[in-house]
CSV table of C-alpha atoms in Angstrom, one decimal:
chain,number,residue,atom,x,y,z
P,1,UNK,CA,38.1,-136.9,58.4
P,2,UNK,CA,35.6,-134.1,58.8
P,3,UNK,CA,35.4,-131.3,56.2
P,4,UNK,CA,35.7,-128.0,58.1
P,5,UNK,CA,33.4,-126.3,55.7
P,6,UNK,CA,30.7,-127.6,53.3
P,7,UNK,CA,31.2,-125.8,50.0
P,8,UNK,CA,28.0,-124.9,48.2
P,9,UNK,CA,28.3,-125.6,44.5
P,10,UNK,CA,25.4,-124.2,42.5
P,11,UNK,CA,24.1,-124.4,38.9
P,12,UNK,CA,24.0,-121.6,36.4
P,13,UNK,CA,22.4,-122.2,33.0
P,14,UNK,CA,22.7,-118.5,32.1
P,15,UNK,CA,24.7,-115.4,33.2
P,16,UNK,CA,21.7,-114.1,35.1
P,17,UNK,CA,21.5,-117.4,37.0
P,18,UNK,CA,25.2,-117.1,37.8
P,19,UNK,CA,24.7,-113.8,39.3
P,20,UNK,CA,21.5,-114.9,41.1
P,21,UNK,CA,23.4,-117.9,42.6
P,22,UNK,CA,26.3,-115.7,43.8
P,23,UNK,CA,24.0,-113.1,45.2
P,24,UNK,CA,22.1,-115.8,47.1
P,25,UNK,CA,25.2,-117.2,48.7
P,26,UNK,CA,26.8,-119.8,46.5
P,27,UNK,CA,30.5,-120.5,47.1
P,28,UNK,CA,31.0,-122.0,43.7
P,29,UNK,CA,29.1,-122.0,40.4
P,30,UNK,CA,29.2,-124.7,37.7
P,31,UNK,CA,28.1,-123.9,34.2
P,32,UNK,CA,28.8,-125.0,30.6
P,33,UNK,CA,29.2,-123.8,27.0
P,34,UNK,CA,26.4,-123.5,24.5
P,35,UNK,CA,27.2,-126.7,22.7
P,36,UNK,CA,27.3,-130.5,22.9
P,37,UNK,CA,30.2,-130.5,25.3
P,38,UNK,CA,28.1,-130.2,28.5
P,39,UNK,CA,25.4,-132.5,29.7
P,40,UNK,CA,22.7,-129.7,29.7
P,41,UNK,CA,22.7,-128.8,26.1
P,42,UNK,CA,19.2,-127.3,25.9
P,43,UNK,CA,18.2,-124.6,23.5
P,44,UNK,CA,18.7,-121.0,24.7
P,45,UNK,CA,20.8,-122.2,27.6
P,46,UNK,CA,24.5,-122.0,28.6
P,47,UNK,CA,27.3,-119.6,27.9
P,48,UNK,CA,29.4,-118.3,25.0
P,49,UNK,CA,33.1,-117.5,25.6
P,50,UNK,CA,32.4,-113.7,26.3
P,51,UNK,CA,29.7,-114.5,28.8
P,52,UNK,CA,31.9,-117.2,30.5
P,53,UNK,CA,34.9,-114.7,30.8
P,54,UNK,CA,32.5,-112.1,32.3
P,55,UNK,CA,30.9,-114.7,34.6
P,56,UNK,CA,34.3,-115.8,35.9
P,57,UNK,CA,35.2,-112.2,36.5
P,58,UNK,CA,32.0,-111.5,38.4
P,59,UNK,CA,32.6,-114.6,40.6
P,60,UNK,CA,36.2,-113.9,41.3
P,61,UNK,CA,35.5,-110.2,42.2
P,62,UNK,CA,33.3,-111.6,44.9
P,63,UNK,CA,35.7,-114.3,46.1
P,64,UNK,CA,33.7,-117.1,44.5
P,65,UNK,CA,34.8,-119.9,42.0
P,66,UNK,CA,33.5,-121.1,38.7
P,67,UNK,CA,33.7,-124.7,37.5
P,68,UNK,CA,33.1,-125.4,33.8
P,69,UNK,CA,31.4,-128.7,33.0
P,70,UNK,CA,32.7,-130.3,29.8
P,71,UNK,CA,31.3,-133.6,30.8
P,72,UNK,CA,29.8,-135.3,27.7
P,73,UNK,CA,31.6,-137.9,25.7
P,74,UNK,CA,33.1,-137.0,22.3
P,75,UNK,CA,31.6,-138.7,19.3
P,76,UNK,CA,34.0,-141.0,17.3
P,77,UNK,CA,36.3,-138.9,15.1
P,78,UNK,CA,34.8,-135.6,16.3
P,79,UNK,CA,36.7,-134.6,19.4
P,80,UNK,CA,37.4,-131.0,18.3
P,81,UNK,CA,34.5,-129.3,20.1
P,82,UNK,CA,35.6,-130.9,23.4
P,83,UNK,CA,39.2,-129.8,22.9
P,84,UNK,CA,38.2,-126.3,22.0
P,85,UNK,CA,35.9,-126.1,25.1
P,86,UNK,CA,38.9,-127.2,27.3
P,87,UNK,CA,41.1,-124.5,25.7
P,88,UNK,CA,38.3,-121.9,26.2
P,89,UNK,CA,37.8,-122.9,29.8
P,90,UNK,CA,41.5,-122.5,30.6
P,91,UNK,CA,41.5,-119.1,28.8
P,92,UNK,CA,38.4,-118.0,30.8
P,93,UNK,CA,40.4,-118.7,33.9
P,94,UNK,CA,38.0,-121.4,35.2
P,95,UNK,CA,38.8,-122.6,38.7
P,96,UNK,CA,38.3,-126.2,37.6
P,97,UNK,CA,37.0,-128.2,34.7
P,98,UNK,CA,34.5,-131.0,35.3
P,99,UNK,CA,35.1,-133.9,32.9
P,100,UNK,CA,34.0,-137.5,32.5
P,101,UNK,CA,35.6,-138.9,29.3
P,102,UNK,CA,39.2,-140.2,29.7
P,103,UNK,CA,40.2,-138.8,26.3
P,104,UNK,CA,39.0,-135.3,27.3
P,105,UNK,CA,40.7,-135.7,30.7
P,106,UNK,CA,43.9,-136.7,29.0
P,107,UNK,CA,43.7,-133.6,26.6
P,108,UNK,CA,43.2,-131.3,29.7
P,109,UNK,CA,46.0,-132.9,31.6
P,110,UNK,CA,48.5,-132.6,28.7
P,111,UNK,CA,47.5,-129.2,27.4
P,112,UNK,CA,46.5,-127.3,30.5
P,113,UNK,CA,48.1,-129.2,33.5
P,114,UNK,CA,47.7,-126.1,35.8
P,115,UNK,CA,43.9,-126.1,35.4
P,116,UNK,CA,42.3,-128.1,38.3
P,117,UNK,CA,40.4,-131.2,37.2
P,118,UNK,CA,37.2,-132.6,38.7
P,119,UNK,CA,35.6,-135.9,37.8
P,120,UNK,CA,32.0,-135.5,36.7
P,121,UNK,CA,29.2,-137.7,38.0
P,122,UNK,CA,28.9,-138.7,34.3
P,123,UNK,CA,32.0,-140.9,34.8
P,124,UNK,CA,30.0,-142.9,37.4
P,125,UNK,CA,33.0,-143.5,39.6
P,126,UNK,CA,31.5,-145.2,42.6
P,127,UNK,CA,34.3,-147.3,44.0
P,128,UNK,CA,37.8,-146.8,45.4
P,129,UNK,CA,39.6,-148.5,42.5
P,130,UNK,CA,37.8,-146.4,39.9
P,131,UNK,CA,38.5,-143.1,41.8
P,132,UNK,CA,42.1,-144.1,42.3
P,133,UNK,CA,42.5,-144.6,38.6
P,134,UNK,CA,41.3,-141.1,37.7
P,135,UNK,CA,43.5,-139.6,40.4
P,136,UNK,CA,46.6,-141.5,39.5
P,137,UNK,CA,46.3,-141.1,35.8
P,138,UNK,CA,44.9,-137.5,35.5
P,139,UNK,CA,45.7,-136.0,38.9
P,140,UNK,CA,41.9,-135.5,39.4
P,141,UNK,CA,41.4,-133.4,42.6
P,142,UNK,CA,37.7,-133.9,43.2
P,143,UNK,CA,35.1,-136.6,42.4
P,144,UNK,CA,31.4,-135.9,42.0
P,145,UNK,CA,29.8,-139.1,43.5
P,146,UNK,CA,26.9,-140.8,41.7
P,147,UNK,CA,23.5,-140.6,43.5
P,148,UNK,CA,23.5,-144.4,44.2
P,149,UNK,CA,25.5,-144.3,47.5
P,150,UNK,CA,24.2,-144.3,51.1
P,151,UNK,CA,25.8,-142.0,53.5
P,152,UNK,CA,27.8,-144.9,55.0
P,153,UNK,CA,29.1,-145.7,51.4
P,154,UNK,CA,30.1,-142.1,51.0
P,155,UNK,CA,32.0,-142.0,54.3
P,156,UNK,CA,33.8,-145.3,53.5
P,157,UNK,CA,34.8,-144.1,50.1
P,158,UNK,CA,36.2,-140.9,51.5
P,159,UNK,CA,38.2,-142.9,54.1
P,160,UNK,CA,39.5,-145.2,51.5
P,161,UNK,CA,40.4,-142.7,48.8
P,162,UNK,CA,41.2,-139.6,50.8
P,163,UNK,CA,39.7,-137.6,47.9
P,164,UNK,CA,37.7,-134.4,47.8
P,165,UNK,CA,34.1,-135.5,47.2
P,166,UNK,CA,31.1,-133.5,45.9
P,167,UNK,CA,27.7,-135.0,46.5
P,168,UNK,CA,24.2,-134.1,45.2
P,169,UNK,CA,22.1,-132.3,47.7
P,170,UNK,CA,19.1,-131.1,45.7
P,171,UNK,CA,17.6,-132.1,42.4
P,172,UNK,CA,16.7,-135.4,40.7
P,173,UNK,CA,17.1,-138.7,42.4
P,174,UNK,CA,18.8,-140.3,39.4
P,175,UNK,CA,19.5,-143.8,40.8
P,176,UNK,CA,20.5,-144.9,37.2
P,177,UNK,CA,24.0,-145.8,36.4
P,178,UNK,CA,25.0,-142.1,35.5
P,179,UNK,CA,26.7,-141.4,32.4
P,180,UNK,CA,25.6,-144.7,31.0
P,181,UNK,CA,21.9,-144.0,30.3
P,182,UNK,CA,20.9,-144.2,26.7
P,183,UNK,CA,17.1,-144.6,27.3
P,184,UNK,CA,16.1,-141.4,25.6
P,185,UNK,CA,18.5,-141.9,22.7
P,186,UNK,CA,16.3,-145.0,21.8
P,187,UNK,CA,13.3,-142.8,21.4
P,188,UNK,CA,14.9,-139.7,19.8
P,189,UNK,CA,18.2,-140.7,18.2
P,190,UNK,CA,20.0,-138.1,20.3
P,191,UNK,CA,22.2,-139.2,23.1
P,192,UNK,CA,22.3,-137.7,26.6
P,193,UNK,CA,26.0,-138.8,26.8
P,194,UNK,CA,27.4,-137.3,23.6
P,195,UNK,CA,25.0,-134.5,22.8
P,196,UNK,CA,24.0,-133.6,26.3
P,197,UNK,CA,20.3,-133.9,25.7
P,198,UNK,CA,18.3,-136.2,27.9
P,199,UNK,CA,14.7,-136.0,26.4
P,200,UNK,CA,15.5,-133.2,24.0
P,201,UNK,CA,12.7,-130.6,24.2
P,202,UNK,CA,12.3,-130.7,20.4
P,203,UNK,CA,11.1,-134.3,20.7
P,204,UNK,CA,8.8,-133.8,23.7
P,205,UNK,CA,5.0,-133.1,23.1
P,206,UNK,CA,2.2,-132.4,25.4
P,207,UNK,CA,-1.2,-133.5,24.0
P,208,UNK,CA,-4.6,-132.7,25.5
P,209,UNK,CA,-6.7,-135.8,25.6
P,210,UNK,CA,-10.1,-135.2,27.1
P,211,UNK,CA,-9.7,-134.2,30.8
P,212,UNK,CA,-6.1,-135.6,30.7
P,213,UNK,CA,-2.8,-134.5,29.4
P,214,UNK,CA,-0.4,-136.9,27.7
P,215,UNK,CA,3.4,-136.4,27.6
P,216,UNK,CA,5.2,-138.0,24.7
P,217,UNK,CA,8.9,-138.4,23.7
P,218,UNK,CA,9.1,-139.1,20.0
P,219,UNK,CA,6.5,-141.7,19.3
P,220,UNK,CA,6.4,-143.0,22.8
P,221,UNK,CA,3.7,-142.0,25.4
P,222,UNK,CA,5.6,-141.5,28.6
P,223,UNK,CA,2.7,-140.5,30.8
P,224,UNK,CA,-1.0,-139.4,31.1
P,225,UNK,CA,-2.0,-137.3,34.0
P,226,UNK,CA,-5.3,-135.8,35.3
P,227,UNK,CA,-6.1,-132.1,35.1
P,228,UNK,CA,-4.7,-131.2,38.6
P,229,UNK,CA,-2.2,-133.9,38.9
P,230,UNK,CA,1.5,-132.8,39.1
P,231,UNK,CA,3.4,-133.4,35.9
P,232,UNK,CA,6.8,-135.1,36.1
P,233,UNK,CA,9.8,-134.4,33.9
P,234,UNK,CA,9.1,-135.9,30.4
P,235,UNK,CA,12.1,-138.4,30.6
P,236,UNK,CA,11.8,-142.1,29.9
P,237,UNK,CA,13.0,-142.9,33.4
P,238,UNK,CA,10.1,-140.9,34.9
P,239,UNK,CA,7.5,-142.5,32.5
P,240,UNK,CA,4.4,-144.3,33.8
P,241,UNK,CA,4.1,-147.5,31.9
P,242,UNK,CA,1.4,-150.0,31.6
P,243,UNK,CA,2.4,-153.5,32.6
P,244,UNK,CA,-0.1,-156.3,33.4
P,245,UNK,CA,-2.9,-153.8,32.9
P,246,UNK,CA,-1.7,-151.5,35.5
P,247,UNK,CA,0.1,-148.1,35.0
P,248,UNK,CA,3.0,-147.4,37.3
P,249,UNK,CA,6.4,-145.7,37.6
P,250,UNK,CA,8.5,-148.6,36.7
P,251,UNK,CA,12.0,-146.9,37.0
P,252,UNK,CA,11.6,-143.7,39.1
P,253,UNK,CA,8.8,-141.9,40.9
P,254,UNK,CA,8.6,-138.2,40.2
P,255,UNK,CA,10.1,-137.0,43.4
P,256,UNK,CA,13.0,-134.6,44.2
P,257,UNK,CA,16.2,-135.3,46.2
P,258,UNK,CA,16.6,-132.9,49.1
P,259,UNK,CA,19.5,-133.5,51.6
P,260,UNK,CA,18.9,-130.2,53.5
P,261,UNK,CA,18.1,-132.1,56.6
P,262,UNK,CA,21.0,-134.5,56.6
P,263,UNK,CA,23.8,-131.9,56.2
P,264,UNK,CA,25.3,-132.8,59.5
P,265,UNK,CA,25.6,-136.4,58.5
P,266,UNK,CA,27.2,-135.5,55.1
P,267,UNK,CA,29.6,-133.2,56.8
P,268,UNK,CA,30.5,-135.9,59.3
P,269,UNK,CA,31.0,-138.4,56.4
P,270,UNK,CA,33.8,-136.1,55.3
P,271,UNK,CA,32.1,-134.6,52.2
P,272,UNK,CA,33.8,-131.5,50.8
P,273,UNK,CA,31.1,-130.0,48.6
P,274,UNK,CA,27.3,-130.1,48.1
P,275,UNK,CA,26.0,-129.9,44.6
P,276,UNK,CA,22.7,-128.3,43.7
P,277,UNK,CA,21.3,-129.6,40.4
P,278,UNK,CA,19.4,-127.5,37.9
P,279,UNK,CA,21.3,-125.7,35.2
P,280,UNK,CA,18.1,-126.1,33.1
P,281,UNK,CA,16.0,-124.4,35.7
P,282,UNK,CA,15.4,-120.6,36.0
P,283,UNK,CA,17.3,-117.9,38.0
P,284,UNK,CA,14.2,-117.9,40.4
P,285,UNK,CA,14.8,-121.5,41.2
P,286,UNK,CA,18.5,-121.0,41.6
P,287,UNK,CA,18.0,-118.1,44.0
P,288,UNK,CA,15.4,-119.9,46.1
P,289,UNK,CA,17.4,-123.2,46.4
P,290,UNK,CA,20.7,-121.6,46.9
P,291,UNK,CA,19.2,-119.2,49.5
P,292,UNK,CA,17.6,-122.0,51.5
P,293,UNK,CA,20.9,-124.1,51.5
P,294,UNK,CA,22.9,-121.0,52.5
P,295,UNK,CA,20.7,-120.5,55.4
P,296,UNK,CA,20.9,-124.2,56.4
P,297,UNK,CA,24.7,-124.3,56.1
P,298,UNK,CA,25.1,-121.0,58.2
P,299,UNK,CA,22.8,-122.5,60.8
P,300,UNK,CA,24.9,-125.7,60.8
P,301,UNK,CA,28.1,-123.7,61.2
P,302,UNK,CA,26.6,-122.1,64.3
P,303,UNK,CA,25.8,-125.5,65.7
P,304,UNK,CA,22.0,-125.2,65.2
P,305,UNK,CA,19.9,-128.3,64.8
P,306,UNK,CA,17.0,-126.4,63.1
P,307,UNK,CA,15.0,-128.3,60.5
P,308,UNK,CA,14.6,-126.9,57.1
P,309,UNK,CA,12.3,-129.7,55.7
P,310,UNK,CA,9.5,-128.4,53.6
P,311,UNK,CA,11.1,-125.1,52.6
P,312,UNK,CA,11.8,-126.3,49.1
P,313,UNK,CA,8.9,-128.8,48.6
P,314,UNK,CA,7.0,-126.6,46.2
P,315,UNK,CA,9.9,-126.6,43.6
P,316,UNK,CA,10.9,-130.2,44.0
P,317,UNK,CA,9.9,-132.4,41.2
P,318,UNK,CA,6.4,-133.8,41.8
P,319,UNK,CA,6.2,-131.5,44.9
P,320,UNK,CA,7.6,-134.5,46.9
P,321,UNK,CA,11.0,-134.9,48.5
P,322,UNK,CA,13.4,-137.8,49.5
P,323,UNK,CA,16.8,-138.4,50.9
P,324,UNK,CA,17.2,-140.9,48.0
P,325,UNK,CA,20.0,-143.4,48.2
P,326,UNK,CA,21.6,-141.5,51.2
P,327,UNK,CA,19.0,-143.4,53.4
P,328,UNK,CA,18.4,-146.4,51.3
P,329,UNK,CA,15.4,-148.6,52.3
P,330,UNK,CA,15.2,-150.8,49.4
P,331,UNK,CA,18.6,-152.7,49.2
B,1,UNK,CA,7.2,-95.4,47.4
B,2,UNK,CA,7.1,-96.4,43.7
B,3,UNK,CA,6.5,-100.1,43.1
B,4,UNK,CA,9.4,-102.3,41.8
B,5,UNK,CA,7.0,-104.3,39.6
B,6,UNK,CA,4.0,-103.8,37.5
B,7,UNK,CA,1.0,-104.5,39.8
B,8,UNK,CA,-0.8,-107.4,38.1
B,9,UNK,CA,-4.3,-106.7,39.4
B,10,UNK,CA,-4.0,-103.2,37.9
B,11,UNK,CA,-2.5,-104.5,34.7
B,12,UNK,CA,-5.3,-107.1,34.4
B,13,UNK,CA,-8.1,-104.5,35.0
B,14,UNK,CA,-6.6,-102.1,32.6
B,15,UNK,CA,-6.0,-104.7,29.9
B,16,UNK,CA,-9.5,-106.1,30.2
B,17,UNK,CA,-11.0,-102.7,29.5
B,18,UNK,CA,-8.6,-101.6,26.8
B,19,UNK,CA,-9.7,-101.6,23.2
B,20,UNK,CA,-7.5,-103.7,20.9
B,21,UNK,CA,-6.1,-100.7,18.9
B,22,UNK,CA,-5.0,-98.9,22.1
B,23,UNK,CA,-3.6,-102.2,23.5
B,24,UNK,CA,-1.6,-102.7,20.3
B,25,UNK,CA,-0.2,-99.1,20.5
B,26,UNK,CA,0.7,-99.7,24.2
B,27,UNK,CA,2.5,-102.9,23.3
B,28,UNK,CA,4.5,-101.1,20.6
B,29,UNK,CA,5.7,-98.5,23.1
B,30,UNK,CA,6.6,-101.3,25.6
B,31,UNK,CA,8.5,-103.3,22.9
B,32,UNK,CA,10.3,-100.1,22.0
B,33,UNK,CA,11.4,-99.7,25.7
B,34,UNK,CA,12.4,-103.3,25.9
B,35,UNK,CA,14.5,-103.1,22.7
B,36,UNK,CA,16.2,-100.1,24.3
B,37,UNK,CA,16.7,-101.7,27.7
B,38,UNK,CA,17.4,-105.3,26.6
B,39,UNK,CA,19.1,-105.3,23.2
B,40,UNK,CA,20.7,-108.8,23.9
B,41,UNK,CA,17.3,-110.3,24.5
B,42,UNK,CA,16.4,-109.4,20.9
B,43,UNK,CA,19.6,-110.5,19.5
B,44,UNK,CA,19.2,-113.9,21.3
B,45,UNK,CA,15.7,-114.3,20.1
B,46,UNK,CA,16.9,-113.9,16.5
B,47,UNK,CA,19.5,-116.6,17.3
B,48,UNK,CA,16.7,-119.1,17.8
B,49,UNK,CA,14.8,-121.0,15.2
B,50,UNK,CA,12.0,-118.8,13.8
B,51,UNK,CA,8.8,-119.4,15.6
B,52,UNK,CA,5.3,-118.1,16.2
B,53,UNK,CA,4.1,-118.4,19.9
B,54,UNK,CA,0.6,-117.8,20.9
B,55,UNK,CA,0.2,-116.5,24.4
B,56,UNK,CA,-3.1,-116.9,26.2
B,57,UNK,CA,-3.7,-115.0,29.5
B,58,UNK,CA,-6.6,-117.1,30.6
B,59,UNK,CA,-8.1,-114.2,32.7
B,60,UNK,CA,-8.0,-111.7,29.9
B,61,UNK,CA,-10.1,-111.5,26.8
B,62,UNK,CA,-7.1,-110.7,24.6
B,63,UNK,CA,-4.7,-113.2,22.9
B,64,UNK,CA,-1.1,-112.4,21.7
B,65,UNK,CA,1.2,-113.6,19.1
B,66,UNK,CA,5.0,-113.4,19.7
B,67,UNK,CA,6.9,-114.0,16.4
B,68,UNK,CA,10.6,-113.9,15.8
B,69,UNK,CA,12.6,-114.8,12.7
B,70,UNK,CA,13.9,-113.1,9.5
B,71,UNK,CA,11.4,-110.2,10.0
B,72,UNK,CA,12.6,-109.5,13.4
B,73,UNK,CA,10.7,-109.7,16.7
B,74,UNK,CA,7.0,-108.7,17.0
B,75,UNK,CA,4.2,-108.9,19.6
B,76,UNK,CA,0.7,-108.6,18.3
B,77,UNK,CA,-2.8,-108.7,19.7
B,78,UNK,CA,-4.9,-111.2,17.9
B,79,UNK,CA,-8.6,-112.4,18.0
B,80,UNK,CA,-9.5,-115.1,20.4
B,81,UNK,CA,-9.8,-117.7,17.7
B,82,UNK,CA,-7.5,-120.8,16.8
B,83,UNK,CA,-4.6,-119.8,14.5
B,84,UNK,CA,-1.6,-121.7,13.3
B,85,UNK,CA,1.4,-121.4,15.6
B,86,UNK,CA,4.5,-123.3,16.6
B,87,UNK,CA,3.5,-123.4,20.3
B,88,UNK,CA,1.0,-122.1,22.7
B,89,UNK,CA,1.4,-120.9,26.4
B,90,UNK,CA,-1.6,-120.6,28.6
B,91,UNK,CA,-1.9,-119.3,32.2
B,92,UNK,CA,-3.2,-116.5,34.3
B,93,UNK,CA,-1.7,-113.1,33.6
B,94,UNK,CA,0.2,-113.0,37.0
B,95,UNK,CA,1.8,-116.3,36.3
B,96,UNK,CA,2.9,-115.1,32.8
B,97,UNK,CA,4.2,-111.8,34.2
B,98,UNK,CA,6.1,-113.6,36.9
B,99,UNK,CA,7.8,-115.9,34.3
B,100,UNK,CA,8.7,-112.9,32.1
B,101,UNK,CA,10.2,-111.0,35.0
B,102,UNK,CA,12.1,-114.0,36.4
B,103,UNK,CA,10.1,-114.2,39.7
B,104,UNK,CA,8.8,-117.7,39.0
B,105,UNK,CA,10.4,-121.0,37.9
B,106,UNK,CA,8.9,-122.1,34.7
B,107,UNK,CA,9.3,-125.9,35.4
B,108,UNK,CA,7.6,-125.4,38.8
B,109,UNK,CA,4.7,-123.5,37.2
B,110,UNK,CA,4.4,-126.2,34.5
B,111,UNK,CA,4.6,-129.2,36.8
B,112,UNK,CA,2.1,-127.7,39.2
B,113,UNK,CA,-0.1,-127.0,36.2
B,114,UNK,CA,0.1,-123.2,36.8
B,115,UNK,CA,0.8,-122.8,33.0
B,116,UNK,CA,0.0,-125.2,30.1
B,117,UNK,CA,2.0,-125.6,26.9
B,118,UNK,CA,1.0,-127.2,23.8
B,119,UNK,CA,2.8,-127.6,20.4
B,120,UNK,CA,6.5,-127.6,19.9
B,121,UNK,CA,8.0,-127.9,23.4
B,122,UNK,CA,11.5,-127.2,22.0
B,123,UNK,CA,10.2,-123.7,21.0
B,124,UNK,CA,8.9,-123.0,24.5
B,125,UNK,CA,11.9,-124.2,26.3
B,126,UNK,CA,14.2,-122.1,24.0
B,127,UNK,CA,12.0,-119.0,24.5
B,128,UNK,CA,11.8,-119.6,28.3
B,129,UNK,CA,15.6,-119.9,28.6
B,130,UNK,CA,16.2,-116.9,26.3
B,131,UNK,CA,13.9,-114.7,28.4
B,132,UNK,CA,15.4,-116.0,31.7
B,133,UNK,CA,18.9,-114.7,30.6
B,134,UNK,CA,17.6,-111.1,31.0
B,135,UNK,CA,16.7,-109.3,34.1
B,136,UNK,CA,13.4,-107.7,33.0
B,137,UNK,CA,11.3,-105.2,34.9
B,138,UNK,CA,8.2,-104.3,32.8
B,139,UNK,CA,7.5,-101.2,34.8
B,140,UNK,CA,11.0,-99.8,34.2
B,141,UNK,CA,10.7,-100.7,30.5
B,142,UNK,CA,7.3,-99.1,30.2
B,143,UNK,CA,8.3,-95.9,32.0
B,144,UNK,CA,11.9,-95.6,31.2
B,145,UNK,CA,11.3,-93.5,28.1
B,146,UNK,CA,9.7,-90.8,30.3
B,147,UNK,CA,13.2,-89.9,31.6
B,148,UNK,CA,12.8,-87.6,34.6
B,149,UNK,CA,9.0,-88.2,34.6
B,150,UNK,CA,9.5,-92.0,35.1
B,151,UNK,CA,9.5,-91.7,38.9
B,152,UNK,CA,6.3,-89.6,39.1
B,153,UNK,CA,4.7,-92.0,36.5
B,154,UNK,CA,5.5,-95.0,38.8
B,155,UNK,CA,4.1,-93.1,41.8
B,156,UNK,CA,0.9,-92.4,39.8
B,157,UNK,CA,0.6,-96.1,39.1
B,158,UNK,CA,0.9,-96.9,42.8
B,159,UNK,CA,-1.9,-94.5,43.6
B,160,UNK,CA,-4.2,-95.8,40.8
B,161,UNK,CA,-3.4,-99.4,41.9
B,162,UNK,CA,-4.3,-98.6,45.6
B,163,UNK,CA,-7.4,-96.8,44.5
B,164,UNK,CA,-8.3,-99.8,42.2
B,165,UNK,CA,-7.8,-102.2,45.2
B,166,UNK,CA,-9.9,-100.0,47.5
B,167,UNK,CA,-12.8,-99.8,45.0
B,168,UNK,CA,-12.6,-103.5,44.4
B,169,UNK,CA,-12.7,-104.3,48.2
B,170,UNK,CA,-15.6,-101.8,48.5
B,171,UNK,CA,-17.5,-103.5,45.6
B,172,UNK,CA,-17.0,-106.8,47.3
B,173,UNK,CA,-18.3,-105.5,50.6
B,174,UNK,CA,-21.4,-104.1,49.0
B,175,UNK,CA,-22.0,-107.4,47.1
B,176,UNK,CA,-21.6,-109.3,50.4
B,177,UNK,CA,-24.0,-107.0,52.2
B,178,UNK,CA,-26.6,-107.4,49.5
B,179,UNK,CA,-26.2,-111.2,49.6
B,180,UNK,CA,-27.1,-111.1,53.4
């Protein structure tokens, strides 16, 4: 099963980014509301309902789609913000809602059955049984696969499930069990899964320390880097910790995922859509990454084998790129 | 052809020479233009937690304080001396202008150490995101109030910028010759 066309799904943290993504060639935009219901709940970011309606209108007028991410997990006894967000997304005429929590999926299925449902990567559905459950119970049309699968795994899953799949093409590597990570909540008391804040900015501090800079999350020092050394994201998974007297990246290296040079393999695997990560990044980032992927996809559609490696290196985390789990070398 | 952006070498040269009182007056005119062109930016800044952000262009002698809160939004020139603030952003003028006008990605600049931030990171992230919501062009904002004269004003800026670049390259040539 080979997808005839790879849909380019791009991030928008603000209305300006949404326009930038569409103008740079995105087929589809994903974005979220300005609250705890989406997994990028950072200050100054995201959309209110008026902006969402206007954003959907801007996209639809140009023949593009908007997906709204309502992909965090409601807190016990406080599901109202998630239900309100679902109602708002339906009213804004979203082309689909991206969800992870089964209660939220259930609410959307019952109250807005005609709105298409996608399964967020936060649900961490990485096997055929799990995907089948979401499809059978909530009529989910598309699953966003976690970044832990090789291309062969992705191809096998698509063959087994016959589901539309969306895979990450650019952004963080994220080999954690997605939607299950609580590391930063141990340090800040705020959870990425229910408040949408991985390493909340209000708890991050950079401190000069002689010729070095220290990054801290709450009371924990995550890293110390020299004057001209690239700085990674201040998340616990990208921390450089001292064990047995030696500082090293115990969980993840600061390196960016970039699948731009394996698009033919992803297409051959039957992938439906490519996801660009970065709702917390600027419109300049969005325009650059989307533009590069548009160029690569158009070249692919014309049968070109041109390499685009290196075009996005400067904006990848740590200035380094990897194919991540798509070409696993560590299992 | 008028420029579509404020030429940063010219801006830097002009700002270096400008006395504080004149610079403050120019900032007030610019802020007035920005209020007119970007009312939502100012509304969104007032939705944030009140903060005082120190801005340090490392290639200029001037320092600036951006404050927003119950007294509104203000940008003030301040002496180059430590002062209490919520957060501080340091970088070359060109990097700071690129950020403001949405040409650069803040994370990329920060991670490559093109800018430095200290203090409350939450304040800086909120400010960065709020500014990035807008499509800002300082040259338009600075000359918009001139109405029909905006176009010739931008043209004049191009001519002065070209002249400044020529003078600078000639000065560099003379210095090079004198070193030989």
